Short mmCIF file of C-alpha atoms and ligand atoms in Angstrom, two decimals:
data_model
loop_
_atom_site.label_atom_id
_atom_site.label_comp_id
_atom_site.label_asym_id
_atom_site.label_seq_id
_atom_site.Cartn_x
_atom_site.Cartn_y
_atom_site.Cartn_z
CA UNK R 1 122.35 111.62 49.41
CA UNK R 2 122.83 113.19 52.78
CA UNK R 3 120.93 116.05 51.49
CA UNK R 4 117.87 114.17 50.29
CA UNK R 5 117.91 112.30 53.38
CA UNK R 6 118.18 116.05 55.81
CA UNK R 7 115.35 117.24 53.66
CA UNK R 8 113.36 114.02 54.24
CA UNK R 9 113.47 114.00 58.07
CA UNK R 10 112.49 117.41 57.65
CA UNK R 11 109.49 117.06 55.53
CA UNK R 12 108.46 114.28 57.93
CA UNK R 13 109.19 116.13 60.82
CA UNK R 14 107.30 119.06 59.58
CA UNK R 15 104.09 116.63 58.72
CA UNK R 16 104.50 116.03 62.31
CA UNK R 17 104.77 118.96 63.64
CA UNK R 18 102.17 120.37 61.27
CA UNK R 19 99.61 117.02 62.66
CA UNK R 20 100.43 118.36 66.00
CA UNK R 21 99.58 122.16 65.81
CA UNK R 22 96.37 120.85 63.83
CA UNK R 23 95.37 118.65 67.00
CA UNK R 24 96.20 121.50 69.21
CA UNK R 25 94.35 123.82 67.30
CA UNK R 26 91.24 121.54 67.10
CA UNK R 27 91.30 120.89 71.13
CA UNK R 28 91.71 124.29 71.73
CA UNK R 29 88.46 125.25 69.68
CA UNK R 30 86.15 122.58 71.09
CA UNK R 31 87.54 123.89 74.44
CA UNK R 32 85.86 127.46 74.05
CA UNK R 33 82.56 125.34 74.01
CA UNK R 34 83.22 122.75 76.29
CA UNK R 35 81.89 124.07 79.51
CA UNK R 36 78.34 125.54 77.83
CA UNK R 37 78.22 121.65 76.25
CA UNK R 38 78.23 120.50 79.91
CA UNK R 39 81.57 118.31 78.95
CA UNK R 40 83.37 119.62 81.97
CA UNK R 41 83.25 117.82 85.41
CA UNK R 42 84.89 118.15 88.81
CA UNK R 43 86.16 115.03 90.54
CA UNK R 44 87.41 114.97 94.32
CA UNK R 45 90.35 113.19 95.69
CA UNK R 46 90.37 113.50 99.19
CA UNK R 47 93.13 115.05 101.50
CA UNK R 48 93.66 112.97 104.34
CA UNK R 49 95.80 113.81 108.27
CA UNK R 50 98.54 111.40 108.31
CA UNK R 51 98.42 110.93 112.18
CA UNK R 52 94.80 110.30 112.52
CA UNK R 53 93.62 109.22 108.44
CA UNK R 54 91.19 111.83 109.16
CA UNK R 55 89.73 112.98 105.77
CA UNK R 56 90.44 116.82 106.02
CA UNK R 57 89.10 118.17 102.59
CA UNK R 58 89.30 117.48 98.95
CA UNK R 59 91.13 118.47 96.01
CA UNK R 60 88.92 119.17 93.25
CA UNK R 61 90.33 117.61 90.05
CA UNK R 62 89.14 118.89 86.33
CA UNK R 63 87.73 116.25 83.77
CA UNK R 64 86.96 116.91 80.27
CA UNK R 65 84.52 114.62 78.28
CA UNK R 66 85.10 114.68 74.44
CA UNK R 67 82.11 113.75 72.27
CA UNK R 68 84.40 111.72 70.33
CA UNK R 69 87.43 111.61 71.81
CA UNK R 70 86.38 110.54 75.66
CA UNK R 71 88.04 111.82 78.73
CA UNK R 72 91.33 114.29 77.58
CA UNK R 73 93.77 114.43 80.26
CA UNK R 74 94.20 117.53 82.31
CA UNK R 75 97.80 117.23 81.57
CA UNK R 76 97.11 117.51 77.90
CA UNK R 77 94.01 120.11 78.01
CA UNK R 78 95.00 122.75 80.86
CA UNK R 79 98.46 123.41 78.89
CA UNK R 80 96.21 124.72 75.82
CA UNK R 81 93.60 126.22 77.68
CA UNK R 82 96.23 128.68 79.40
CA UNK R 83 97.26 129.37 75.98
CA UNK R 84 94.16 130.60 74.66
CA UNK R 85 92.54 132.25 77.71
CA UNK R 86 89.89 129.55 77.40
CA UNK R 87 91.25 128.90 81.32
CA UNK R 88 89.62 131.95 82.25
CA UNK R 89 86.17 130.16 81.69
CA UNK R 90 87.34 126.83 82.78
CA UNK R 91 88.60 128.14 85.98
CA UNK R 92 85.74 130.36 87.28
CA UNK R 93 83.37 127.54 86.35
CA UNK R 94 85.85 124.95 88.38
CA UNK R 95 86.10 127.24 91.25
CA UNK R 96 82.13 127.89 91.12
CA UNK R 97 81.37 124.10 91.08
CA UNK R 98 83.64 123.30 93.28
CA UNK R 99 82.85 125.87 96.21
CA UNK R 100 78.85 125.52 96.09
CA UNK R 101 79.58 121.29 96.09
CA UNK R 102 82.07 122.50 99.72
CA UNK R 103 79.56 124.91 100.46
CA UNK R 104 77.09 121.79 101.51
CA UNK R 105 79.62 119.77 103.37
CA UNK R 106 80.64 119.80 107.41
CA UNK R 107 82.45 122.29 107.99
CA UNK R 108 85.68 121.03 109.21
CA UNK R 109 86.34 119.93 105.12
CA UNK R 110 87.73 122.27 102.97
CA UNK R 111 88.21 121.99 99.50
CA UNK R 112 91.13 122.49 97.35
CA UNK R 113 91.27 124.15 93.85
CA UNK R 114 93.75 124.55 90.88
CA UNK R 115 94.24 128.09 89.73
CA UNK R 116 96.79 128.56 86.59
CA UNK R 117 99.32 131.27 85.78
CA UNK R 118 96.66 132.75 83.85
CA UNK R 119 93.91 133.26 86.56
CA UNK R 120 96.30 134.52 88.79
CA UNK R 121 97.32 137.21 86.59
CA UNK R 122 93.94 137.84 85.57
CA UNK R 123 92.98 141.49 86.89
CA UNK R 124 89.14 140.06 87.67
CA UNK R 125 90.70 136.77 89.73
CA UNK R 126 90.35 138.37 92.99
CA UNK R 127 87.26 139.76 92.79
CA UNK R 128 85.61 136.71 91.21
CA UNK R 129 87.02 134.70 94.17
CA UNK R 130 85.43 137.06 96.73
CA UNK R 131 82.01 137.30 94.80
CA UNK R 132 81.94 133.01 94.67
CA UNK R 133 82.65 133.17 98.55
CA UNK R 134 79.59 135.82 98.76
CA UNK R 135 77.16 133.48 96.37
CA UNK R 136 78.31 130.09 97.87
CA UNK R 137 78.31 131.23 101.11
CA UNK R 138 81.19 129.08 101.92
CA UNK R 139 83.76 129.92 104.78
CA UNK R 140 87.00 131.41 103.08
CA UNK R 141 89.22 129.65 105.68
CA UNK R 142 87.43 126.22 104.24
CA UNK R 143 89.31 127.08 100.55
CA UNK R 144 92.60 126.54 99.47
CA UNK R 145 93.67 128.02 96.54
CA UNK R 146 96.18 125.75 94.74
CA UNK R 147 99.33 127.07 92.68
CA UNK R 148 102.77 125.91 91.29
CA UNK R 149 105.99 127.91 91.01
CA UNK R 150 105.27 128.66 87.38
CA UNK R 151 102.66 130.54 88.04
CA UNK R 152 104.28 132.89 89.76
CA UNK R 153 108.09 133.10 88.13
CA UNK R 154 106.58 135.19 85.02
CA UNK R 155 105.60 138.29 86.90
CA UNK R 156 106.23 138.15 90.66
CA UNK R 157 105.49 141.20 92.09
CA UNK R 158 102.32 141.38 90.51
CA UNK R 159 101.58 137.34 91.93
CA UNK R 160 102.92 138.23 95.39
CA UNK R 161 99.62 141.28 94.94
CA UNK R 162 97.29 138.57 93.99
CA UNK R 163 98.43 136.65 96.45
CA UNK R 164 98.13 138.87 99.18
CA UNK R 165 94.55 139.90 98.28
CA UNK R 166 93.29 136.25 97.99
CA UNK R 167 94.64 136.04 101.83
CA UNK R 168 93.40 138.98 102.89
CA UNK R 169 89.45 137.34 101.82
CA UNK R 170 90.84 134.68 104.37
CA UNK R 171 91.64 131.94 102.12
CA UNK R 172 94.58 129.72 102.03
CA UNK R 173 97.15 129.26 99.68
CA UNK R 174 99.16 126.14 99.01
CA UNK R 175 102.31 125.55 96.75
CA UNK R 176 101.84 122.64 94.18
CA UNK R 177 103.99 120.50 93.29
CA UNK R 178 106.73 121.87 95.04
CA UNK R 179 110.80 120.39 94.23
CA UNK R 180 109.46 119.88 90.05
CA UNK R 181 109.45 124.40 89.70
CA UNK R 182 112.28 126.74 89.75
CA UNK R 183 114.05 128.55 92.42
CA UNK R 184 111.72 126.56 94.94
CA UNK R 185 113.61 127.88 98.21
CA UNK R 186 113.50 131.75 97.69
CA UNK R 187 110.03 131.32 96.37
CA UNK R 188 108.64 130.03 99.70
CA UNK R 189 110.44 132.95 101.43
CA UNK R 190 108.99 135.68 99.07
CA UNK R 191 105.30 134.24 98.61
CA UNK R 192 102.64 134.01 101.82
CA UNK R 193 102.10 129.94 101.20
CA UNK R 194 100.19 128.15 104.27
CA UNK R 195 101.53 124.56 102.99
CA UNK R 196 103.74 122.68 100.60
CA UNK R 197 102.60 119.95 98.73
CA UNK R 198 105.21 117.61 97.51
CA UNK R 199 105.21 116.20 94.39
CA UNK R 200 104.26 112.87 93.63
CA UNK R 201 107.58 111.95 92.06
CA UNK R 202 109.55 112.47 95.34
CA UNK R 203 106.88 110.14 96.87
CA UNK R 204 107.17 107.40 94.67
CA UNK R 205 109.65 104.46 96.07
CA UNK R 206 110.38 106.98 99.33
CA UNK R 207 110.37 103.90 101.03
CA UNK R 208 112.84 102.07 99.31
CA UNK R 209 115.24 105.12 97.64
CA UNK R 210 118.10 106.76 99.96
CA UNK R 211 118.11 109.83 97.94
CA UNK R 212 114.37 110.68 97.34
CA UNK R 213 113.87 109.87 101.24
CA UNK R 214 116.83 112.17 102.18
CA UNK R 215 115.24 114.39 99.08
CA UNK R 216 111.75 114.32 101.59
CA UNK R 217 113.02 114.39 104.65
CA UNK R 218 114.35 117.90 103.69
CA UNK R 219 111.26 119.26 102.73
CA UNK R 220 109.55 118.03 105.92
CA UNK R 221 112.57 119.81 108.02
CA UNK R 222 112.08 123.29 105.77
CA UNK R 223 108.28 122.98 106.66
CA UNK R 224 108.78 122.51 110.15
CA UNK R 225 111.62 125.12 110.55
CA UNK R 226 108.75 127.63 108.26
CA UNK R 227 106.06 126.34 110.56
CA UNK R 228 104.03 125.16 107.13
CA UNK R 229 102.08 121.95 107.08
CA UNK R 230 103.68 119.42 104.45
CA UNK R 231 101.20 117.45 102.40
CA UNK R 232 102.78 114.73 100.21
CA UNK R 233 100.82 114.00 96.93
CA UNK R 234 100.46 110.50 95.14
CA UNK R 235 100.43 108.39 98.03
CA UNK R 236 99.80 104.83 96.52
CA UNK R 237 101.38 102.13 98.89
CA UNK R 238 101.08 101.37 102.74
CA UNK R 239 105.25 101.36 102.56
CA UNK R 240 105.18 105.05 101.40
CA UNK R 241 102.36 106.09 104.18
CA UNK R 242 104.38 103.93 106.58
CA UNK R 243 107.57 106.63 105.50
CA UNK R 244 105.55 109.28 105.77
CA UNK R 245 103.66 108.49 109.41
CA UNK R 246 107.47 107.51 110.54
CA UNK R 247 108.70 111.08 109.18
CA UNK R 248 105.82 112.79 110.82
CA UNK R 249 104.62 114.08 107.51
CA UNK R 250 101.58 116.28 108.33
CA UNK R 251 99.17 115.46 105.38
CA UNK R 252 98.91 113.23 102.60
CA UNK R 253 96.78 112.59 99.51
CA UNK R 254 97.08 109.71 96.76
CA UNK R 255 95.02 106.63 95.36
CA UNK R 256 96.17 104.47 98.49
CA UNK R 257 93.15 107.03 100.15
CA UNK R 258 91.34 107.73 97.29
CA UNK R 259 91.48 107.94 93.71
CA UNK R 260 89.56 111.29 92.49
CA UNK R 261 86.19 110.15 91.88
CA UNK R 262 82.49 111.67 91.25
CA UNK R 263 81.49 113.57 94.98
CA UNK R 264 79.28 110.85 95.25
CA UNK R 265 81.52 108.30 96.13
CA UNK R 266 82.38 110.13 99.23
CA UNK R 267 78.95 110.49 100.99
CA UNK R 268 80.09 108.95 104.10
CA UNK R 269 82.22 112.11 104.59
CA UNK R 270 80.27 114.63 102.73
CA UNK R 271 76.87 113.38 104.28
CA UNK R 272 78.47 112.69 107.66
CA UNK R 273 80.99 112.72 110.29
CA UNK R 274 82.54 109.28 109.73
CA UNK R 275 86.02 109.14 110.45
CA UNK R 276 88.32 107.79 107.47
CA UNK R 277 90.76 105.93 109.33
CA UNK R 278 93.76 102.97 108.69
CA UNK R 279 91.03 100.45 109.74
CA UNK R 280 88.52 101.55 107.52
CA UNK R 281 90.68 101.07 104.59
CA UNK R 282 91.05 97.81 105.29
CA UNK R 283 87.43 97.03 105.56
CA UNK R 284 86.33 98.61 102.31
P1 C2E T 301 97.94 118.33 90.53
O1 C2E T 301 97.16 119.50 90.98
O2 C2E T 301 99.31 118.18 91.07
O3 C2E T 301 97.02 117.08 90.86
C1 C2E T 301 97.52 115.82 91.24
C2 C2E T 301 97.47 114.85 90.11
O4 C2E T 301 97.98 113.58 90.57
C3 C2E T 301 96.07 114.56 89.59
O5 C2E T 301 96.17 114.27 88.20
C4 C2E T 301 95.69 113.29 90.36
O6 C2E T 301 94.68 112.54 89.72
C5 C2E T 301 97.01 112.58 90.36
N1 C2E T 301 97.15 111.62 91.48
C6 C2E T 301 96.58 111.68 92.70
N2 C2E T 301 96.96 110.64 93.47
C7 C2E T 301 97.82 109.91 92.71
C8 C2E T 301 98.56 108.68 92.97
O7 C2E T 301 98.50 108.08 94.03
N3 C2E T 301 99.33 108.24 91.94
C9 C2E T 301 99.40 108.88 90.73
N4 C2E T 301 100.17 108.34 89.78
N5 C2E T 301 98.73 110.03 90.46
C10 C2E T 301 97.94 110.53 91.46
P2 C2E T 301 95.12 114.84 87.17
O8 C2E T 301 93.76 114.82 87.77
O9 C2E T 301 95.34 114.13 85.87
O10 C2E T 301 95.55 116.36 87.02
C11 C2E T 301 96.81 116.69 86.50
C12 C2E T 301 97.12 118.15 86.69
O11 C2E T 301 96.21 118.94 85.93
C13 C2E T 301 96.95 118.63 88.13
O12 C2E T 301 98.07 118.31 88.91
C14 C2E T 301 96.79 120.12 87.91
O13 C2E T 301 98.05 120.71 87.72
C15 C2E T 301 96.02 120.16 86.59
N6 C2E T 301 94.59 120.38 86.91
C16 C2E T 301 93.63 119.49 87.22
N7 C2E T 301 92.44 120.10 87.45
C17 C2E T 301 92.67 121.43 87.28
C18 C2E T 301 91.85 122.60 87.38
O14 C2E T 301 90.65 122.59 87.71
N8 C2E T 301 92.45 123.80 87.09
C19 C2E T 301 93.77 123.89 86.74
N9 C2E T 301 94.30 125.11 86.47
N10 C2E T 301 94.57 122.82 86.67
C20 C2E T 301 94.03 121.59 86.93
MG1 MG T 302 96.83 120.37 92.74
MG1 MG T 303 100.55 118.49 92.43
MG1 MG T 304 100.68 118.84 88.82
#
């Protein structure tokens, strides 16, 4: 009976798993075509100083529009993308978008943008990245290349080259997500990062949780003592801003600011010089 039972669970497991790699394989396929179908769009979420609530730039966030299914996740789409190249596309039409939309705005804003494992290992990333600059004519000091850990961890030496080049074109280069990735400490040492973003998940309930604000606290100390900036992602209460204007926190980004929305939504900044501060949350 035990037996029958094993091979049951199996057999369901397997229609599971088999319902699964069928999905996967079906998102992946309509991803190849996604971009020419103009499904893909950019939303910004903007990047404010903690100090002043200055907007300072945006982070450009990827949305995909399904004809049937709606909006996927980025969560759920990027993963398969990276596993069938299909980032390759994504990404240089992401980073194209993104810096001709920066290219138009005053120039103190800069813009931030996702790059995966597979872009950075890509022997045409660097190259792209300086032709886009060239096209869009935007400053390179005014991008900032975003990356996690796990980009890097697979082949190191040949990321810290990437790296290097995308600096040397006069970019920036910020660590995503940083405390969620491995070996965190030794990777900020080896890698030329201008900033560490936080992860949201050490932001949540900083206000009210002794460990995650000792957890915080840390990271704010190791940027200070590396002379990085600290952004914290996922901002969403006053209590957690509050934290992070007590703990001098340099930057900070989350829907408490802004929830990533269509470019247009931001016109006052974009369009303008108006400054985004406490008081003007209140009032909108
Ligand atoms: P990420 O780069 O760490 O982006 C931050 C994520 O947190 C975004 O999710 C954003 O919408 C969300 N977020 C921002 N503020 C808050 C907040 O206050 N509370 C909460 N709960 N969430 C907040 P999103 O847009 O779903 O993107 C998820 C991930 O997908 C990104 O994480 C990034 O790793 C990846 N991604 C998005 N766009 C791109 C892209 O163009 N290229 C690549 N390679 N990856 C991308
Ligand atoms: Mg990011
Ligand atoms: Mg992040
Ligand atoms: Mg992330």
């Amino acid at each position: 009976r035990a037996k029958s039972e094993g091979r049951g669970t199996y057999r369901f497991f397997e229609a599971k798993m088999g319902v699964e790699v069928r999905e996967r394989r079906l998102l992946e396929h309509d991803l190849r075509h996604a971009v020419a179908r103009g499904e893909m769009q950019l939303v910004y979420q903007p990047q404010t100083e903690v100090g002043s609530g200055a907007v300072i730039g945006f982070e450009a966030l990827l949305r995909w529009k399904h004809p049937e299914r709606g909006y996927v996740s980025p969560a759920l789409f990027i993963p398969i993308a990276e596993e069938s190249d299909a980032i390759l596309q994504i990404g240089e039409w992401v980073l194209r978008e993104a810096c001709r939309e920066a290219a138009s705005w005053p120039q103190p804003l800069s813009i931030a943008v996702n790059v995966s494992a597979v872009q950075i290992h890509s022997s045409h990333f660097v190259g792209l990245v300086h032709e886009v600059l060239l096209k869009t004519g935007l400053a390179p000091h005014r991008l900032e290349v975003e990356v996690t850990e796990t980009a890097l961890i697979s082949d190191p030496s040949r990321a810290l080259l990437t790296l290097r080049q995308l600096k040397a074109l006069g970019l920036r280069i910020a660590m995503d997500d940083f405390g969620t990735g491995y070996s965190s400490l030794s990777n900020l040492r080896s890698f030329p990062f201008d900033k560490i973003k936080i992860d949201g998940s050490f932001v949540r309930s900083v206000d009210s949780n002794e460990q995650t604000a000792a957890i915080v606290r840390s990271v704010l100390g190791l940027g200070r003592g590396l002379g990085l900036p600290v952004l914290a992602e996922g901002v969403e209460t006053d209590a957690e801003l509050g934290f992070l204007i007590a703990e001098q926190c340099h930057e900070a980004q989350g829907y408490l600011m802004g929830r990533p929305s269509p470019i247009g939504q931001f016109t006052q900044y974009t369009h303008g010089t108006i400054p985004f501060t406490a008081d003007d949350r209140k009032r909108a």
